[in-house]
């Protein structure tokens, strides 16, 4: 019975199945219903008197735009070209109007000239942007003889207009880069155009491009980095394709260029690095990706985002050293071996041998300390009133010491030459005071075991505190180790009485010590510490012939790069704010988003041509509002999600997050770290962060329009925003293109009482 019942049921089911014609009719009906539902779902405005939730709008409007992510058709290309041409006009119009070396042109113009004449210099920034400045000067026909003295009038033979134009043209690319980036980040054409226009019509970005500065290349490479990663992220569905590799390589190259221009480029590296970590973490937690695929992704990113930027950074310094092969104003910052290979260097033009009776200078292997220096006017402020011995970077007449034997014999030309060897005991007599370098009790201001180092006694008054044992550590020249030589021998100095090691530090004496670096004698517990290593930088001894150091010293590229970067970092930290000038040129980071203290870029008398670094107030303040409210916006969506009220589809919110994390994250990483810096800061330090903020402003406008306005409102709103920005930009053009009339005529532009357009008074 069961079998017959089952058979009957199966026959009944077969009888209820529709025939092919009925299936066709049903399929057409279902297709029509689906189309009708889709049309209703894509409709942006059912009831004009009723607003819908942002999440509902996101499911319709935003989703449609995601389908053409990264598309760039003929219309986009035409718009990019038009934006570029307009940007070039705003940057180049009357760029040579002021024929005077203005603001930081005195630094960067001079550095560019050094690349032409090959003179070595020291600066706190990496060399790429300065080499581009030098390239512009070379193209303009400059011979490197003009020194760009502040306030000087450019001579007839210096084409400063072309030099400024070359740098400005590099900076002009941020506008087409902004448009292309926005298209990759799911901006509609209208809001991408608005975003690029905000960048184009910011007066601060425009005026900073009209001088020979590093900021235009920095902004260009920052925009390139964002463009590269946004384009690479758009290719995530096609990993290891040719476009995927192209944009990943482009991103790594851009990061190398931006960090080689200024160290603030590290903020762009941090942005891409954090996004990459998030991406790799999601891959690691995914169960759909095999281990071998994850290893490929890791390897590709290590190659393109680490190896390529590092290679570019090293290459820029290698080119920097190759171009600057002549002794200059900054070679004293470099190790003795580096100086010995510089053309026309005093370190290269001296004997290699050293003996008792030689006059020498002693250089520390610790960056910034420099040479041991003594000046009788600088003493310890206690009852002994001892003359301090300290470190000073430059070459001065009080850096010289005579090496004498244990019995204080002052050898001269008539005595047999006695070379200094390993374990030799010497006394060091300062050539200016004729007193010995010695150590004594612990300094009262220094905690720990370390002992004070000073000079005392004279040629008839010696002490066991004066005796130093030479311990040779290494020899760089091909000559056998065991004898002390100039430049090439690394050694340590032990005090024979206490056994302590002569040690350089980066601690500075107070004002009574002229901020020189402290010299101490420390416990011999780390015999390989660079702070206890010394070499003889210069020697004066008529008994020996001059040596050819090119046969004795080899170039160590990585060592020199590490050394100069440490010097750059320490020099950068010493750029302390001058509070007497505060709020006239300098400003604190907290004031930048509010545009409280714009900056004068030129002399401010009635007859001079005046430039004022003030941004477009409308877009500047609106972008600040977006950046400040964005964390609250995310918190709002998180709370709604936890309460089960959010109707975001996962893919839609993820795409919203992928866009805003780049823009807001770029703003935060380029702005917030300045609160941790002790160096002097200026308004132009905010400009890279402003670039991200302006793009975020355009994206928030796009989201608000899609969430709360009819479908066709995007273009009208974008055009209105561009018109407002353009009107304000034009209002401030006199301060952007240069104003040569009395400043009282510009009083109408002082929108805030803190803007010193007319008055010089500080406003607290």
XYZ file of C-alpha atoms in Angstrom, residues 119-573:
455
model
C 78.865 73.082 -3.203
C 77.927 70.842 -0.279
C 75.370 72.226 2.188
C 73.298 71.011 5.136
C 69.529 71.276 5.511
C 66.784 69.666 7.572
C 64.876 68.332 4.526
C 65.625 65.409 2.175
C 67.064 66.484 -1.179
C 64.526 65.592 -3.913
C 62.398 68.767 -3.902
C 65.540 70.913 -3.632
C 67.091 69.065 -6.563
C 63.946 69.879 -8.550
C 64.444 73.523 -7.604
C 68.016 73.210 -8.849
C 66.767 71.633 -12.070
C 64.463 74.593 -12.611
C 67.355 76.971 -12.068
C 69.520 74.990 -14.485
C 66.787 75.109 -17.142
C 66.490 78.860 -16.634
C 70.195 79.271 -17.391
C 71.353 80.075 -13.873
C 75.091 79.537 -13.290
C 74.830 79.114 -9.503
C 76.621 82.363 -8.643
C 73.626 84.253 -7.206
C 73.247 83.476 -3.487
C 69.561 84.490 -3.043
C 70.101 86.863 -0.158
C 66.826 87.711 1.578
C 65.324 90.950 0.268
C 67.823 91.214 -2.572
C 66.643 92.215 -6.043
C 67.143 89.520 -8.642
C 69.926 90.488 -11.060
C 69.266 90.682 -14.784
C 71.033 87.380 -15.464
C 68.777 85.349 -13.148
C 65.510 84.278 -14.754
C 63.610 84.014 -11.472
C 60.270 84.036 -13.321
C 61.044 80.761 -15.085
C 62.436 79.290 -11.859
C 59.201 80.066 -10.033
C 57.124 78.854 -12.972
C 58.917 75.497 -13.032
C 58.101 74.824 -9.379
C 54.545 76.134 -9.793
C 53.915 73.831 -12.769
C 54.808 70.829 -10.611
C 52.367 71.954 -7.942
C 49.594 72.524 -10.489
C 49.190 68.771 -10.973
C 47.387 68.446 -7.645
C 44.177 69.637 -9.308
C 43.913 66.959 -12.057
C 45.206 64.416 -9.530
C 42.371 65.423 -7.200
C 39.779 64.903 -9.937
C 41.178 61.518 -10.959
C 41.392 60.390 -7.343
C 37.784 61.325 -6.689
C 36.604 59.296 -9.664
C 38.412 56.279 -8.264
C 36.816 56.919 -4.864
C 33.220 56.651 -6.134
C 32.615 60.369 -6.550
C 30.106 61.336 -9.184
C 31.414 63.511 -11.988
C 29.756 66.560 -10.441
C 31.296 66.144 -6.991
C 34.694 65.141 -8.419
C 34.640 68.411 -10.357
C 33.638 70.258 -7.188
C 36.454 68.634 -5.192
C 39.068 69.566 -7.790
C 37.639 73.076 -7.925
C 37.931 73.435 -4.155
C 41.629 72.583 -4.467
C 41.993 74.878 -7.470
C 40.309 77.829 -5.773
C 42.042 77.748 -2.419
C 44.064 80.925 -2.137
C 46.653 79.477 0.242
C 47.406 76.578 -2.100
C 47.651 79.048 -4.969
C 49.923 81.628 -3.343
C 52.338 79.041 -1.910
C 52.956 77.862 -5.492
C 54.112 81.284 -6.675
C 57.552 81.176 -5.044
C 60.662 79.001 -5.167
C 59.659 76.674 -2.332
C 59.452 72.953 -1.560
C 55.721 72.942 -0.910
C 54.503 72.578 -4.528
C 56.502 69.352 -5.157
C 55.482 68.070 -1.719
C 51.790 68.660 -2.418
C 52.121 67.118 -5.879
C 53.685 63.908 -4.563
C 51.207 63.754 -1.667
C 48.338 63.915 -4.166
C 50.096 61.267 -6.282
C 50.277 58.929 -3.274
C 46.549 59.243 -2.608
C 45.751 58.788 -6.298
C 47.930 55.696 -6.524
C 46.382 53.915 -3.559
C 42.818 54.891 -4.517
C 43.395 53.501 -8.011
C 45.058 50.374 -6.628
C 42.130 49.779 -4.250
C 39.748 50.014 -7.219
C 41.552 47.020 -8.775
C 41.103 44.723 -5.763
C 38.717 42.470 -7.686
C 41.465 41.817 -10.255
C 44.572 41.021 -8.195
C 47.885 40.590 -9.998
C 46.498 41.969 -13.235
C 48.597 44.451 -15.215
C 46.575 47.422 -13.909
C 46.829 46.079 -10.360
C 50.604 45.913 -10.616
C 50.805 49.314 -12.346
C 48.917 51.163 -9.639
C 50.693 49.338 -6.801
C 54.041 50.298 -8.321
C 52.779 53.847 -8.902
C 51.800 54.079 -5.223
C 55.206 52.886 -4.027
C 56.965 55.290 -6.380
C 54.826 58.189 -5.161
C 55.586 57.345 -1.535
C 59.294 57.324 -2.323
C 59.025 60.722 -4.006
C 57.012 62.376 -1.251
C 59.210 61.161 1.620
C 62.315 62.176 -0.370
C 60.956 65.731 -0.608
C 60.061 66.360 3.025
C 59.759 64.123 6.038
C 56.090 65.013 6.393
C 55.760 62.591 3.486
C 56.029 59.898 6.163
C 52.413 60.741 6.998
C 51.407 59.596 3.501
C 53.466 56.441 4.061
C 51.610 55.894 7.347
C 48.229 56.333 5.624
C 48.968 53.779 2.923
C 50.619 51.512 5.480
C 47.585 51.455 7.788
C 45.218 50.782 4.900
C 47.499 47.996 3.692
C 47.606 46.423 7.154
C 43.808 46.477 7.282
C 43.603 44.892 3.841
C 46.092 42.126 4.656
C 44.373 41.455 7.970
C 41.046 40.934 6.191
C 42.781 38.562 3.803
C 44.304 36.645 6.700
C 40.945 36.257 8.441
C 39.236 35.185 5.232
C 38.660 31.462 4.865
C 38.403 31.713 1.096
C 42.030 32.641 0.415
C 44.779 30.062 0.383
C 48.067 30.623 2.186
C 50.028 30.807 -1.062
C 47.774 33.619 -2.319
C 48.266 35.547 0.909
C 52.034 35.168 0.596
C 51.853 36.565 -2.935
C 49.931 39.599 -1.690
C 52.430 40.143 1.118
C 55.354 39.823 -1.258
C 53.867 42.265 -3.774
C 53.307 44.904 -1.113
C 56.731 44.453 0.445
C 58.288 44.868 -2.991
C 56.267 47.876 -4.122
C 55.433 49.690 -0.868
C 58.678 49.139 1.051
C 61.503 48.269 -1.315
C 60.659 50.821 -4.032
C 60.246 53.823 -1.645
C 63.452 52.915 0.205
C 65.321 52.524 -3.098
C 64.088 55.943 -4.278
C 65.034 57.554 -0.961
C 68.550 56.098 -1.086
C 68.924 57.018 -4.761
C 68.001 60.643 -4.050
C 70.736 60.901 -1.430
C 73.224 59.138 -3.708
C 72.493 61.741 -6.396
C 72.659 64.468 -3.740
C 76.179 63.400 -2.745
C 77.256 62.990 -6.366
C 76.157 66.522 -7.297
C 77.676 68.181 -4.232
C 81.287 67.067 -4.465
C 82.929 70.341 -3.406
C 83.560 71.581 0.105
C 80.782 73.894 1.235
C 78.980 75.377 4.191
C 77.587 72.087 5.422
C 80.397 69.556 5.141
C 81.385 70.119 8.783
C 78.223 68.186 9.712
C 79.526 65.053 7.999
C 82.082 62.486 9.223
C 85.772 63.153 8.666
C 86.024 60.342 6.092
C 83.263 61.994 4.026
C 84.993 65.378 4.164
C 88.289 63.811 3.085
C 86.698 62.879 -0.259
C 85.277 66.364 -0.930
C 87.061 68.499 -3.492
C 88.995 71.425 -1.969
C 88.379 70.194 1.573
C 90.859 71.090 4.306
C 90.441 67.557 5.664
C 91.660 66.120 2.359
C 94.649 68.460 2.205
C 96.744 67.345 5.196
C 99.144 64.628 6.443
C 97.973 61.162 7.341
C 100.575 60.606 10.090
C 100.333 61.745 13.711
C 103.065 61.873 16.353
C 103.788 63.415 19.710
C 103.872 67.160 19.207
C 101.198 67.230 16.464
C 98.348 69.712 16.627
C 95.018 67.897 16.128
C 91.248 68.277 16.328
C 89.167 65.445 17.799
C 85.802 64.532 16.265
C 83.193 62.365 17.922
C 81.364 59.615 16.045
C 78.151 60.831 17.659
C 76.180 63.099 15.287
C 75.703 66.758 16.291
C 78.478 66.728 18.923
C 81.193 67.723 16.464
C 84.693 68.619 17.729
C 86.012 69.075 21.274
C 86.078 72.816 21.901
C 87.381 75.028 24.705
C 86.853 78.732 25.215
C 88.200 80.314 28.370
C 85.141 82.564 28.677
C 82.805 79.608 29.298
C 83.197 78.117 32.769
C 81.288 75.912 35.164
C 79.288 78.193 37.511
C 80.519 76.719 40.809
C 83.289 77.423 43.269
C 86.042 75.821 41.165
C 85.202 78.000 38.149
C 86.693 75.405 35.802
C 86.823 76.017 32.058
C 84.486 73.583 30.382
C 85.370 71.336 27.453
C 82.409 70.671 25.198
C 81.314 69.771 21.689
C 80.713 72.205 18.852
C 79.909 71.249 15.232
C 81.913 73.861 13.306
C 85.620 74.298 12.707
C 86.969 77.015 15.006
C 90.381 78.132 16.238
C 89.652 76.894 19.764
C 89.258 73.287 18.594
C 93.000 72.536 18.405
C 94.939 70.315 20.823
C 98.599 69.372 21.035
C 99.346 65.738 21.741
C 102.192 65.431 24.277
C 103.851 62.494 25.992
C 103.435 61.277 29.562
C 106.297 63.452 30.812
C 104.720 66.468 29.077
C 107.529 66.717 26.547
C 106.440 69.163 23.876
C 108.084 67.515 20.878
C 109.158 69.690 17.970
C 110.961 69.414 14.680
C 114.354 68.806 16.316
C 113.325 65.661 18.210
C 112.928 62.187 16.684
C 109.424 61.417 15.488
C 107.542 59.285 17.985
C 104.305 57.916 16.516
C 101.315 57.275 18.727
C 100.391 53.612 18.842
C 97.801 51.414 20.503
C 97.931 51.728 24.318
C 100.065 54.869 24.155
C 99.507 57.283 27.043
C 99.094 60.910 26.053
C 98.223 64.284 27.447
C 96.074 66.696 25.420
C 97.018 70.363 25.763
C 94.540 72.919 24.508
C 96.272 75.196 22.035
C 94.422 78.324 23.123
C 94.657 78.071 26.914
C 97.733 75.790 27.275
C 95.779 73.731 29.797
C 95.261 69.981 29.915
C 92.128 68.021 29.172
C 91.275 66.281 32.432
C 88.434 64.678 34.335
C 87.489 64.968 37.991
C 84.606 64.600 40.378
C 81.032 64.038 39.350
C 79.288 67.170 38.043
C 76.600 68.482 40.406
C 74.032 68.828 37.616
C 74.573 65.352 36.171
C 73.099 62.218 37.762
C 74.905 58.899 37.738
C 78.507 57.728 37.741
C 79.751 60.043 34.972
C 82.537 62.511 35.697
C 83.028 66.089 34.617
C 85.516 66.869 31.816
C 87.261 70.242 31.722
C 90.690 71.818 31.190
C 93.063 72.724 33.962
C 96.695 73.046 35.007
C 99.471 74.114 32.650
C 102.734 72.840 31.233
C 104.371 72.870 34.652
C 101.291 71.788 36.648
C 100.229 68.290 35.637
C 98.052 65.680 37.287
C 97.176 62.013 36.997
C 93.709 63.220 35.912
C 95.361 64.437 32.679
C 96.595 61.053 31.460
C 94.660 59.304 28.668
C 95.343 55.890 27.208
C 94.741 55.510 23.459
C 92.897 52.311 22.564
C 92.681 51.817 18.793
C 89.354 50.279 17.744
C 89.566 50.096 13.941
C 91.564 51.296 10.953
C 89.798 52.214 7.710
C 92.872 52.680 5.505
C 94.796 49.779 3.933
C 97.633 50.419 6.403
C 98.040 47.906 9.262
C 96.237 48.621 12.503
C 98.335 49.629 15.477
C 99.256 53.241 14.782
C 97.160 56.380 15.129
C 96.404 58.104 11.789
C 94.381 61.126 10.744
C 90.757 60.510 9.639
C 91.029 56.750 9.181
C 91.751 55.554 12.746
C 88.902 55.088 15.217
C 90.001 55.080 18.836
C 88.879 55.536 22.441
C 90.428 57.504 25.287
C 90.591 55.931 28.758
C 91.513 57.985 31.785
C 94.370 56.092 33.403
C 93.413 57.112 36.954
C 89.721 56.198 36.935
C 89.464 53.900 33.914
C 86.545 55.934 32.578
C 85.956 56.535 28.868
C 85.830 59.971 27.274
C 82.242 60.230 26.037
C 80.348 62.709 23.868
C 76.669 63.400 24.549
C 73.836 65.237 22.841
C 72.847 66.963 26.084
C 73.301 70.712 25.841
C 74.751 72.982 28.490
C 72.526 75.871 29.633
C 73.051 79.417 28.398
C 76.230 79.799 30.475
C 77.697 77.025 28.325
C 76.523 78.526 25.004
C 74.343 75.481 24.366
C 77.404 73.400 23.526
C 77.195 69.614 23.856
C 78.277 68.083 27.134
C 81.501 66.069 27.343
C 81.852 63.549 30.183
C 83.950 60.602 31.282
C 81.756 57.555 31.700
C 82.089 54.067 33.111
C 83.697 51.712 30.611
C 80.747 49.323 30.294
C 80.047 49.739 26.570
C 83.279 49.937 24.670
C 81.568 49.922 21.250
C 79.181 52.809 21.848
C 79.510 55.426 19.110
C 79.531 58.153 21.750
C 82.906 56.865 23.032
C 84.499 56.618 19.565
C 86.791 59.355 18.238
C 89.020 60.136 15.313
C 91.512 62.853 14.461
C 89.852 65.114 11.882
C 92.706 67.533 11.193
C 96.425 67.592 11.919
C 99.111 70.259 11.652
C 102.618 68.934 11.612
C 105.377 70.138 9.257
C 107.293 66.885 9.750
C 104.858 64.961 7.528
C 103.847 65.288 3.887
C 100.280 65.681 2.702
C 98.507 62.453 1.868
C 96.120 61.482 -0.936
C 93.063 60.444 1.023
C 91.270 59.158 -2.059
C 93.633 56.181 -1.851
C 93.061 55.773 1.873
C 89.313 56.312 2.335
C 86.363 54.651 0.646
C 82.897 56.100 0.200
C 80.302 54.378 2.432
C 76.949 55.407 0.971
C 74.665 53.832 3.577
C 76.814 55.097 6.448
C 76.748 58.630 5.060
C 72.986 58.483 4.445
C 72.305 57.296 7.985
C 74.623 59.968 9.381
C 73.108 62.863 7.437
C 69.564 61.769 8.303
C 70.417 61.748 11.988
C 71.941 65.203 11.636
C 68.824 66.380 9.811
C 66.568 65.064 12.567
C 68.588 66.669 15.347
C 68.847 69.970 13.473
C 65.106 69.915 12.829
C 64.405 69.496 16.542
